[in-house]
PDB file of C-alpha atoms in Angstrom:
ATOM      1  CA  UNK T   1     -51.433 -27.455 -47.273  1.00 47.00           C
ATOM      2  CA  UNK T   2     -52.439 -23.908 -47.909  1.00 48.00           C
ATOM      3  CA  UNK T   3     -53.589 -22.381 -51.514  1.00 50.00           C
ATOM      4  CA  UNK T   4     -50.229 -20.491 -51.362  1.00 52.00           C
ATOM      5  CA  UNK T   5     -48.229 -23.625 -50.830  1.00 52.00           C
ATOM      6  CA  UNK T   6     -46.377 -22.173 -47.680  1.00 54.00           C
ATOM      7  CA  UNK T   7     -47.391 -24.979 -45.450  1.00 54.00           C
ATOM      8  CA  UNK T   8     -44.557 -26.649 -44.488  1.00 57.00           C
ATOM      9  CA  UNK T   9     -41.971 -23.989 -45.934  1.00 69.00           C
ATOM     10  CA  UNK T  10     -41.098 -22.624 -42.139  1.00 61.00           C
ATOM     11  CA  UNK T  11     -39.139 -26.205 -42.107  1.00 66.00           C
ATOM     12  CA  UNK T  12     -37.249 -25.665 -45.304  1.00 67.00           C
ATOM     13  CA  UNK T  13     -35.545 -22.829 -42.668  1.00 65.00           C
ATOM     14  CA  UNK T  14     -35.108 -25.481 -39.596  1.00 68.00           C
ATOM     15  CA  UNK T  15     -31.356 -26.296 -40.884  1.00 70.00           C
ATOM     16  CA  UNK T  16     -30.309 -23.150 -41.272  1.00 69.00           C
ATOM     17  CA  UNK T  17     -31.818 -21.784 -37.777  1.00 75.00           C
ATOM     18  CA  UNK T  18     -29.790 -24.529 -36.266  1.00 74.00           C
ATOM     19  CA  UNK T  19     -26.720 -23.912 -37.518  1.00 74.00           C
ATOM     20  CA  UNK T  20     -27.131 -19.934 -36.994  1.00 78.00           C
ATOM     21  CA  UNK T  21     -27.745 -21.227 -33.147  1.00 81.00           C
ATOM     22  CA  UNK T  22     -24.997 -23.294 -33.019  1.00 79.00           C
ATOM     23  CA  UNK T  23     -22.660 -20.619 -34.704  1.00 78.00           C
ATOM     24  CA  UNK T  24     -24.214 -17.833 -31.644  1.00 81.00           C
ATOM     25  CA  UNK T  25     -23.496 -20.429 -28.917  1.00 81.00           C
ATOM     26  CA  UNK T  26     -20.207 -21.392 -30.456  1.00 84.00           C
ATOM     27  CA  UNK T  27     -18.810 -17.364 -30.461  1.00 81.00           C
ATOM     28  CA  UNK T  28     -20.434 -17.057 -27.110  1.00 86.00           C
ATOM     29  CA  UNK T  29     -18.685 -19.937 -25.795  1.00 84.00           C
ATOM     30  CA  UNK T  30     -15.283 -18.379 -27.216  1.00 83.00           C
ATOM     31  CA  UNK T  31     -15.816 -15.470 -26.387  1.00 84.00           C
ATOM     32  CA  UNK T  32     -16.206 -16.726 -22.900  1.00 84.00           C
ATOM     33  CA  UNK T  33     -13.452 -18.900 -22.764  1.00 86.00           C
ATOM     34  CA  UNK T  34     -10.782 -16.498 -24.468  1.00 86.00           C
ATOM     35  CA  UNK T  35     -11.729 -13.640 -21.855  1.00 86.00           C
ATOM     36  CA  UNK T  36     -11.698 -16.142 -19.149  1.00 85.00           C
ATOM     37  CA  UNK T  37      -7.805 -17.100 -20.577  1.00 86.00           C
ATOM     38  CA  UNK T  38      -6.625 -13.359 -21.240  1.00 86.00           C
ATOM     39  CA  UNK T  39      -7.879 -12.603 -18.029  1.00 87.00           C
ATOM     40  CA  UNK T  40      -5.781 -15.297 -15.938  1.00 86.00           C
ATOM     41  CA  UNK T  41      -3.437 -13.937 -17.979  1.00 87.00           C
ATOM     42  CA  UNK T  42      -3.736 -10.426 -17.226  1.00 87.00           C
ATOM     43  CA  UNK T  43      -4.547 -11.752 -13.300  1.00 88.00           C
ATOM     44  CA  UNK T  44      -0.944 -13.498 -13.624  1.00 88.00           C
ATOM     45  CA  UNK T  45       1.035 -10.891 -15.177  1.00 88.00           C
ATOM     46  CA  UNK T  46      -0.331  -8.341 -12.206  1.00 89.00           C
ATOM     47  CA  UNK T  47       0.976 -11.181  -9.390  1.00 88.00           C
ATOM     48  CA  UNK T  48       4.102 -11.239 -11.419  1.00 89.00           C
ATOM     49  CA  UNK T  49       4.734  -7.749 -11.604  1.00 86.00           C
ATOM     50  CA  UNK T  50       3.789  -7.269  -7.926  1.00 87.00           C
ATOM     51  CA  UNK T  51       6.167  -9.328  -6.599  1.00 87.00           C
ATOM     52  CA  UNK T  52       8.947  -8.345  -8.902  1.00 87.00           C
ATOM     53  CA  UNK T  53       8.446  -4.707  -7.573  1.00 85.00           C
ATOM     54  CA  UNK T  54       7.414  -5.687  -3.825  1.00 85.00           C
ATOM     55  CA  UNK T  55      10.944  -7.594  -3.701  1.00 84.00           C
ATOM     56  CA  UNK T  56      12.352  -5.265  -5.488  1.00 83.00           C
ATOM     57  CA  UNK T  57      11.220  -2.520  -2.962  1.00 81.00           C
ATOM     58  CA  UNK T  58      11.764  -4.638   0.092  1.00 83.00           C
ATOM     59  CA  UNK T  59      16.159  -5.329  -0.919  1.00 82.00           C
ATOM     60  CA  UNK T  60      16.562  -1.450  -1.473  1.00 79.00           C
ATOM     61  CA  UNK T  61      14.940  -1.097   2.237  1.00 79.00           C
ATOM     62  CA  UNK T  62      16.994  -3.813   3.327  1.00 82.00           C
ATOM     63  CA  UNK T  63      20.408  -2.135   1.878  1.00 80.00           C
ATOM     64  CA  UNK T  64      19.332   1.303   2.808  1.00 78.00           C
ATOM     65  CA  UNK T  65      19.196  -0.413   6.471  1.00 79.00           C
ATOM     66  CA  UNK T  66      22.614  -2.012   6.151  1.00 82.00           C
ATOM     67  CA  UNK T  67      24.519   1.292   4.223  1.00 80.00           C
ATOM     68  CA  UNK T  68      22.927   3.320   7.184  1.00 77.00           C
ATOM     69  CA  UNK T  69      23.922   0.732  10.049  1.00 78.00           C
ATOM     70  CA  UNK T  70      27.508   0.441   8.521  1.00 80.00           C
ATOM     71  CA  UNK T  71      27.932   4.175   9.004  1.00 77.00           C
ATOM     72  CA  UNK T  72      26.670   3.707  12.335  1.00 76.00           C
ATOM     73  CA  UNK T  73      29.064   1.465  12.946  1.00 78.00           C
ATOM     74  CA  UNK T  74      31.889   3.251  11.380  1.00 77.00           C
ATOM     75  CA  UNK T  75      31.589   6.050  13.574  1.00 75.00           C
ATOM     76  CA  UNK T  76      30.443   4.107  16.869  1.00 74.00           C
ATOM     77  CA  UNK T  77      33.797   2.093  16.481  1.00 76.00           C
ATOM     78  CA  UNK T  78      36.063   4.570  15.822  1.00 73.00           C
ATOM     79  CA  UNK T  79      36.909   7.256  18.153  1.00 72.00           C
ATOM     80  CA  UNK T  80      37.039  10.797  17.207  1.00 70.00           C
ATOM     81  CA  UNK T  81      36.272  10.629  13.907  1.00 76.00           C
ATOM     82  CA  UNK T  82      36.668  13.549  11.543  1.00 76.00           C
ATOM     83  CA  UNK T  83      33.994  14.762   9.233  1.00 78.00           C
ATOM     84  CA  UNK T  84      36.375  14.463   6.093  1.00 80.00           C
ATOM     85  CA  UNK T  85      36.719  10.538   7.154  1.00 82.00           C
ATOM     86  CA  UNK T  86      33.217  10.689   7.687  1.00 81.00           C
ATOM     87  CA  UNK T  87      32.608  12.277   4.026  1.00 83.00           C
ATOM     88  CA  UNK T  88      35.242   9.816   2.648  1.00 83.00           C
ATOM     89  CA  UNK T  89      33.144   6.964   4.176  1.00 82.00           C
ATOM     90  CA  UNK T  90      29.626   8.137   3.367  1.00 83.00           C
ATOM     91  CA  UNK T  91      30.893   8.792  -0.190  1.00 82.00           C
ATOM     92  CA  UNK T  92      31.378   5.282  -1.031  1.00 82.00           C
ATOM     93  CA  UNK T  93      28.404   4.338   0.426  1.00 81.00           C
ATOM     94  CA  UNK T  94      25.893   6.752  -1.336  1.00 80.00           C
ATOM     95  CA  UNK T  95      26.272   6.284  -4.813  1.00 79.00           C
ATOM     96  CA  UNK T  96      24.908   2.381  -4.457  1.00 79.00           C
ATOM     97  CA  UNK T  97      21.684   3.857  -2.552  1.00 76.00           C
ATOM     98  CA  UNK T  98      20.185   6.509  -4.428  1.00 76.00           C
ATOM     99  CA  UNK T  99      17.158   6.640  -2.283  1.00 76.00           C
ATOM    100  CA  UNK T 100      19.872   8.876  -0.107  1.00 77.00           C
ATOM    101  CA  UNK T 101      18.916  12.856  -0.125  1.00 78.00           C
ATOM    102  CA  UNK T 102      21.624  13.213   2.761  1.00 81.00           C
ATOM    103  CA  UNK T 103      23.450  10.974   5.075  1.00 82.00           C
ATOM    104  CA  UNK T 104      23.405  12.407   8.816  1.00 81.00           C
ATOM    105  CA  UNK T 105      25.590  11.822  11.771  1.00 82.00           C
ATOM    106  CA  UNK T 106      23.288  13.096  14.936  1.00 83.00           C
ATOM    107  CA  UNK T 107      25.147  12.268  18.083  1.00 83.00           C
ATOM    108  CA  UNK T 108      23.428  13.708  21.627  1.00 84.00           C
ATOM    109  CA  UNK T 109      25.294  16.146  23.473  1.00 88.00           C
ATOM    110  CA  UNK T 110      24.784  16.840  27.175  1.00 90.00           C
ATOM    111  CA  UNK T 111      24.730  20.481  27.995  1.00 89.00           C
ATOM    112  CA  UNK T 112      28.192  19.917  29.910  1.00 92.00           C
ATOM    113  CA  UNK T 113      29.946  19.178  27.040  1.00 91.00           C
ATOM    114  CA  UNK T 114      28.395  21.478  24.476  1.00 90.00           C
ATOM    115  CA  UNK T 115      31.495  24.041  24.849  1.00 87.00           C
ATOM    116  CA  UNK T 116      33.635  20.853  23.932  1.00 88.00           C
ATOM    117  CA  UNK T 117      31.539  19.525  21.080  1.00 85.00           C
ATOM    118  CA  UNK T 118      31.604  23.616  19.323  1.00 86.00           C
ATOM    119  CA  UNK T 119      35.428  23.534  20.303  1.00 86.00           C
ATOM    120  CA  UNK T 120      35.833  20.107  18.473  1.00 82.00           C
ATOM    121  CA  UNK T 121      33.284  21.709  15.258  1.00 78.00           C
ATOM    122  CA  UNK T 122      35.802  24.580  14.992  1.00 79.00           C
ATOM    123  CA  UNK T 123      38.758  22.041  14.867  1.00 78.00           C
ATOM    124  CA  UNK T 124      37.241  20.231  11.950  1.00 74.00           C
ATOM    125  CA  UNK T 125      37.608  23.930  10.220  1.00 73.00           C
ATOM    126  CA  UNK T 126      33.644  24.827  10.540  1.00 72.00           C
ATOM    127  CA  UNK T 127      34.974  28.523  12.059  1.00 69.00           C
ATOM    128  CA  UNK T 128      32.604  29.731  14.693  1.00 69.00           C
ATOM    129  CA  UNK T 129      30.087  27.783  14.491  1.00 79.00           C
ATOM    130  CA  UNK T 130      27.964  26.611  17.310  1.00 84.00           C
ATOM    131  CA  UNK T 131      25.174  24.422  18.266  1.00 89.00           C
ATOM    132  CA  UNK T 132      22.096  26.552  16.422  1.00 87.00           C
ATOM    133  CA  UNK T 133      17.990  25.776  17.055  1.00 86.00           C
ATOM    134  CA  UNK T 134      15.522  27.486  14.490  1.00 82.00           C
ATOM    135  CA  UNK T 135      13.228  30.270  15.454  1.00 81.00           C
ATOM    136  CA  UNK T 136       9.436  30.269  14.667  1.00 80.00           C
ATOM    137  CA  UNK T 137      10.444  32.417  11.991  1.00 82.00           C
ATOM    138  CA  UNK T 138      12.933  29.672  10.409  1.00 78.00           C
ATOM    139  CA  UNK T 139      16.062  31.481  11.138  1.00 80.00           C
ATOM    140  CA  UNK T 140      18.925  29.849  12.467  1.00 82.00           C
ATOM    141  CA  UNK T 141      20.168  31.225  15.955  1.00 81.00           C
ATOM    142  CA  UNK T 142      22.730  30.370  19.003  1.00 84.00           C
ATOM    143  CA  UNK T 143      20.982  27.448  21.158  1.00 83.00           C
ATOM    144  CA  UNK T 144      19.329  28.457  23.820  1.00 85.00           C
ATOM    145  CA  UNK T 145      20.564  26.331  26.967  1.00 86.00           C
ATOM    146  CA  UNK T 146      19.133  22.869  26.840  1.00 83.00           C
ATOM    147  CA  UNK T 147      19.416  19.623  28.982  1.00 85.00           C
ATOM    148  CA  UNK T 148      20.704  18.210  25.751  1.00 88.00           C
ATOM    149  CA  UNK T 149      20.945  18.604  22.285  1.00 90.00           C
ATOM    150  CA  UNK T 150      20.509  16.492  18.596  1.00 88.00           C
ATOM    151  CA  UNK T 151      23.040  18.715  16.697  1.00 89.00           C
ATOM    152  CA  UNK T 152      23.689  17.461  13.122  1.00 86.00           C
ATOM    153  CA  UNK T 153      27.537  16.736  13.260  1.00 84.00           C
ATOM    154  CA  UNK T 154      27.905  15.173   9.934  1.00 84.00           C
ATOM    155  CA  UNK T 155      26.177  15.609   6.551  1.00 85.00           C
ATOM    156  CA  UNK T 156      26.980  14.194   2.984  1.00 85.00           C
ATOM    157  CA  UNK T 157      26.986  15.774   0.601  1.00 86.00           C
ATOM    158  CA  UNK T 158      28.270  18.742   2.435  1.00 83.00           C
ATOM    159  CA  UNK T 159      28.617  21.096  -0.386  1.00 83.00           C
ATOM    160  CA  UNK T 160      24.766  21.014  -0.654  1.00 84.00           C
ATOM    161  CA  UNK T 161      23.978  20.381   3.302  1.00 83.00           C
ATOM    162  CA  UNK T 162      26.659  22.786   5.239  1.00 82.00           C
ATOM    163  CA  UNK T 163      24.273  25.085   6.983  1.00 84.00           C
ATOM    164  CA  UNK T 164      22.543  22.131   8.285  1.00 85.00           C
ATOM    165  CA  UNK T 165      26.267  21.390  10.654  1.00 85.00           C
ATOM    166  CA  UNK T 166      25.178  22.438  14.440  1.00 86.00           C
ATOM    167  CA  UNK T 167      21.376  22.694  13.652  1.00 88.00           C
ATOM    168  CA  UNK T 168      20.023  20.546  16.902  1.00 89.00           C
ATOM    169  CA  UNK T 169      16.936  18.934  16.050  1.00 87.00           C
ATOM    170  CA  UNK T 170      15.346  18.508  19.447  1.00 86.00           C
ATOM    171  CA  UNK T 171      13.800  21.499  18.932  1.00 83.00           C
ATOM    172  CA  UNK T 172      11.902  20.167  16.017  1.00 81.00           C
ATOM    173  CA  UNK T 173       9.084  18.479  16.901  1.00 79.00           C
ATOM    174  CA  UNK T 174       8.995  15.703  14.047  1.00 78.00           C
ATOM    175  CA  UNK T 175      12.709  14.792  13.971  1.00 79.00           C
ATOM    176  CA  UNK T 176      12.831  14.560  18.056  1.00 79.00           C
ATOM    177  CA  UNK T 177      10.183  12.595  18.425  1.00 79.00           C
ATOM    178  CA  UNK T 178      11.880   9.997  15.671  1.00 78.00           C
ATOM    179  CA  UNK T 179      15.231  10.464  17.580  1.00 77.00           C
ATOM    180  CA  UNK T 180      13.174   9.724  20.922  1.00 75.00           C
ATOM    181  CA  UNK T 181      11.318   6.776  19.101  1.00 72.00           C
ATOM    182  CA  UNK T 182      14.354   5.406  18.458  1.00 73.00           C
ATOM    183  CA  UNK T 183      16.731   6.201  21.169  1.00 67.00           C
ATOM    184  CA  UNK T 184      16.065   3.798  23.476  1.00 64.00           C
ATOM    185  CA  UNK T 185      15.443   0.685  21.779  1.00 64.00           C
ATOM    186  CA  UNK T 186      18.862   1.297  19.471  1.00 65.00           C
ATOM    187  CA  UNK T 187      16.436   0.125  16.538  1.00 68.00           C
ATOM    188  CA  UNK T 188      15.275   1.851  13.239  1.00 68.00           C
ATOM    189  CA  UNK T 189      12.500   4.366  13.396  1.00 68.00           C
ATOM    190  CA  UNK T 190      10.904   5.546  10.400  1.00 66.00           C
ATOM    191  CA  UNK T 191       9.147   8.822   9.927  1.00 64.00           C
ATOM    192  CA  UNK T 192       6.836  10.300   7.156  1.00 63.00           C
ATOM    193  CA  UNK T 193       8.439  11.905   4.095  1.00 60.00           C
ATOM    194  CA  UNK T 194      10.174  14.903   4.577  1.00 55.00           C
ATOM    195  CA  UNK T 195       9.969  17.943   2.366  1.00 55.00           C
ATOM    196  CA  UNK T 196      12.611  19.746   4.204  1.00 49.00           C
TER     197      UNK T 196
END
């Protein structure tokens, strides 16, 4: 023992140290543990989320496919079908898929019956109005002759759309190489967003 009595006083604080290094590893521990639970949480809440919106995504594909292949069918099936029964049609359709800008009918016209195909436009009431191509400077012009043509027949809405009736798209690089993409298989072919 020293002449100041403090000998031994360093254990007097041996409880109290414990305990103060029990509390630290106890609020580590927690601390631990309850961001180890909040992020499973957080981890499960993301997986739930994702595959709410990825299925979500993937049905509004799916009945943007169907919408589009019933139109298809519509006017594969019938013969000579107007463009009010085509607007009639594509009206019902549209409101249940807003992803729709425009629905497009784009048949492919053989030069040798391009006179009949502006003849049958002119019927429908679209007054001389032929199959057009767009210049370099973005004007719309009379085709020049063609082995064939992608003129837009049909567009919905039409109020909003109507100078895009006889623009043939084969001239435009990006929409004829979807049209070719497609073509031959009959299948969907998807291209990169369009501005305009």
């Amino acid at each position: 023992m020293s002449a100041d009595g403090t000998d031994g006083n360093w254990r007097d604080f041996l409880p109290l140290s414990a305990v103060c290094t029990a509390g630290l590893v106890l609020a580590i521990s927690a601390f631990v543990m309850m961001r180890d639970y909040y992020q499973a949480l957080d981890q499960q809440s993301f997986r739930r989320d994702a595959t709410y919106y990825a299925t979500s995504f993937r049905d509004d594909v799916a009945r943007h496919v169907t919408s589009l292949a019933a139109i298809r069918a519509f006017v594969s099936a019938s013969r000579g079908v107007s463009r009010w029964e085509f607007s009639a049609y594509a009206q019902q359709i549209m409101p249940q898929n807003l992803g729709f800008r425009a629905v497009l009918w784009v048949p492919s016209v053989a030069r040798k019956d391009r006179g009949a195909y502006e003849a049958a436009l002119q019927q429908d009431g679209l007054y001389g109005l032929h199959i057009r191509e767009l210049t370099d400077r973005g004007a719309l012009t009379d085709a020049s002759d063609g082995a064939s043509y992608l003129p837009i027949s049909y567009v919905e809405p039409f109020d909003e759309n109507a100078n895009l009736v006889g623009v043939d798209l084969s001239g435009i690089p990006r929409y004829a190489d979807l049209f070719r993409a497609a073509g031959p298989s009959g299948r969907i072919a998807a291209s990169a967003p369009l501005t305009h």
